[in-house]
XYZ file of C-alpha atoms in Angstrom:
190
model
C 0.000 0.000 0.000
C 1.458 3.283 -1.004
C 0.421 6.881 -1.138
C 2.043 9.070 -3.735
C 3.166 12.660 -3.137
C -0.367 13.999 -3.696
C -1.746 11.605 -1.069
C -3.458 9.268 -3.543
C -3.774 5.603 -2.541
C -1.904 3.375 -4.954
C -1.774 -0.399 -4.907
C -0.349 -1.989 -8.019
C -1.787 -5.431 -8.710
C -0.561 -7.641 -11.533
C -2.967 -9.299 -13.939
C -2.235 -12.603 -12.173
C -3.086 -11.133 -8.758
C -6.354 -9.689 -10.072
C -7.209 -13.014 -11.694
C -6.457 -14.844 -8.434
C -8.823 -12.597 -6.451
C -11.647 -12.888 -8.981
C -11.208 -16.677 -9.139
C -11.190 -16.769 -5.343
C -14.550 -14.946 -5.185
C -16.129 -17.330 -7.698
C -14.705 -20.486 -6.131
C -15.707 -19.418 -2.619
C -19.311 -18.869 -3.709
C -19.379 -22.048 -5.817
C -18.094 -24.087 -2.871
C -20.745 -22.662 -0.562
C -23.469 -23.424 -3.109
C -22.165 -27.006 -3.301
C -21.772 -27.329 0.500
C -18.031 -27.863 0.014
C -14.961 -26.345 1.637
C -13.582 -23.522 -0.519
C -10.186 -23.601 1.210
C -9.273 -26.711 -0.821
C -10.189 -25.076 -4.117
C -7.454 -22.474 -4.559
C -3.863 -22.562 -3.284
C -2.724 -19.666 -1.074
C -1.251 -16.827 -3.131
C 2.461 -16.492 -3.668
C 2.048 -12.716 -3.811
C 3.113 -10.628 -0.822
C 0.493 -7.994 -1.734
C -2.352 -10.507 -1.392
C -1.073 -11.460 2.060
C -1.070 -7.849 3.321
C -3.613 -6.869 5.935
C -6.026 -4.697 3.943
C -9.768 -4.141 4.073
C -11.922 -5.105 1.113
C -15.492 -5.093 -0.170
C -16.990 -7.602 -2.571
C -19.891 -6.368 -4.687
C -22.077 -8.792 -6.616
C -24.248 -7.614 -9.500
C -26.864 -9.484 -11.504
C -28.262 -8.007 -14.685
C -26.588 -4.676 -13.924
C -28.269 -4.441 -10.504
C -26.814 -4.856 -7.052
C -27.217 -8.402 -5.713
C -25.035 -8.132 -2.591
C -22.213 -6.082 -1.135
C -20.344 -6.698 2.113
C -16.909 -5.603 3.270
C -14.445 -4.830 6.014
C -13.186 -1.259 6.227
C -9.836 -2.370 7.595
C -7.865 -5.564 7.303
C -8.265 -8.249 9.925
C -5.967 -10.750 8.283
C -4.501 -11.341 4.831
C -6.280 -9.648 1.939
C -7.023 -12.913 0.148
C -8.787 -14.316 3.232
C -10.754 -11.081 3.669
C -11.860 -11.231 0.013
C -12.995 -14.857 0.393
C -14.955 -14.060 3.568
C -16.573 -10.987 2.007
C -17.516 -12.966 -1.133
C -19.359 -15.495 1.004
C -21.012 -12.747 3.050
C -22.072 -10.741 -0.037
C -23.641 -13.843 -1.609
C -25.361 -15.282 1.437
C -25.517 -12.772 4.297
C -26.389 -9.342 2.873
C -29.622 -8.571 4.777
C -31.014 -6.652 1.793
C -31.228 -9.800 -0.345
C -32.155 -13.467 -0.007
C -29.189 -15.868 -0.128
C -27.847 -16.426 -3.629
C -29.169 -19.550 -5.359
C -27.289 -21.845 -7.736
C -29.432 -20.888 -10.721
C -28.551 -17.207 -10.313
C -24.815 -17.641 -9.986
C -23.897 -17.864 -13.715
C -25.449 -14.400 -14.201
C -23.579 -12.791 -11.294
C -20.529 -10.597 -11.815
C -18.167 -9.543 -9.054
C -16.256 -6.391 -8.242
C -13.586 -6.187 -5.553
C -12.697 -2.921 -3.810
C -9.441 -2.924 -1.846
C -9.555 -0.260 0.827
C -7.003 2.468 1.391
C -6.546 4.391 4.651
C -9.635 6.015 6.183
C -9.219 9.559 7.486
C -11.331 12.551 8.403
C -12.276 14.620 5.352
C -10.663 18.031 5.954
C -12.707 19.894 3.330
C -15.929 18.752 1.652
C -14.898 20.749 -1.416
C -11.869 18.485 -1.856
C -14.001 15.369 -2.416
C -13.540 14.042 -5.945
C -16.388 11.942 -7.328
C -14.970 8.655 -8.576
C -11.811 8.911 -6.483
C -13.101 9.100 -2.924
C -15.444 6.887 -0.966
C -17.287 8.392 1.986
C -18.443 7.394 5.436
C -20.995 9.570 7.237
C -21.422 9.052 10.960
C -23.367 10.775 13.667
C -25.960 10.175 16.348
C -24.922 6.524 16.637
C -25.404 5.844 12.922
C -22.981 5.193 10.087
C -23.221 4.738 6.323
C -20.619 4.081 3.647
C -20.588 4.478 -0.116
C -17.706 3.196 -2.239
C -15.985 5.525 -4.761
C -17.679 3.930 -7.776
C -21.253 4.478 -6.486
C -21.641 8.190 -7.353
C -20.176 7.552 -10.811
C -22.686 4.753 -11.460
C -25.562 7.033 -10.426
C -24.255 10.227 -12.067
C -24.132 12.157 -8.779
C -22.262 15.375 -8.145
C -20.318 15.975 -4.907
C -23.266 17.373 -2.914
C -25.599 14.570 -3.981
C -22.889 12.061 -3.015
C -22.621 13.631 0.446
C -26.421 13.681 0.827
C -26.776 10.049 -0.269
C -24.025 8.932 2.117
C -25.922 10.629 4.945
C -29.136 8.898 3.840
C -27.303 5.554 3.821
C -26.440 6.277 7.469
C -30.090 6.976 8.261
C -29.347 10.672 8.710
C -31.075 13.623 7.041
C -29.560 14.335 3.607
C -28.172 17.691 4.771
C -26.579 16.237 7.927
C -23.112 16.591 6.355
C -23.475 20.383 6.762
C -24.302 20.191 10.470
C -22.278 19.798 13.660
C -22.370 16.291 15.071
C -21.889 14.581 11.703
C -18.437 13.382 10.764
C -17.438 12.736 7.165
C -14.561 10.319 6.626
C -13.025 9.614 3.256
C -10.924 6.926 1.668
C -9.753 5.681 -1.677
C -10.046 2.145 -3.014
C -8.512 0.131 -5.796
C -11.411 -1.431 -7.700
C -10.868 -4.569 -9.758
């Protein structure tokens, strides 16, 4: 994990490392659908990057629509194990959706977001749509939107802030008020 001189999060993954992570997501879900143990399906990675302790989200889409998304903001073990756990959770434990069924799986695509450092946003005007992800928290509530979400929906910065507050169960203008904290992060999306 590196940050360049302008503070941007950079994590260079090879084509083989990206392929490994995508295959890991698919094999983890396939194994769960077959009531098998996914740990026997794919050898541990040789890559040091994939063994780093980094947070990750796995997003599943079906027919261009969200079908599940679960993640860890920070690493709690090697990245490859976090990705496998989040794949299983996104497919079978996202409370917004019923568990994934075998017949749906061929139509599901996956996206993996590897999390960079999370810090307090010093200036709402510095938020760049498509680069930053946001976390709004206040009054015992918290909501997160990944960097790709506002791009997919065509939101500007203020709409992104408002929607992040809504995701937290806060009023859309809560980001302008005391008592609401806005955190930001960057992610490498594969």
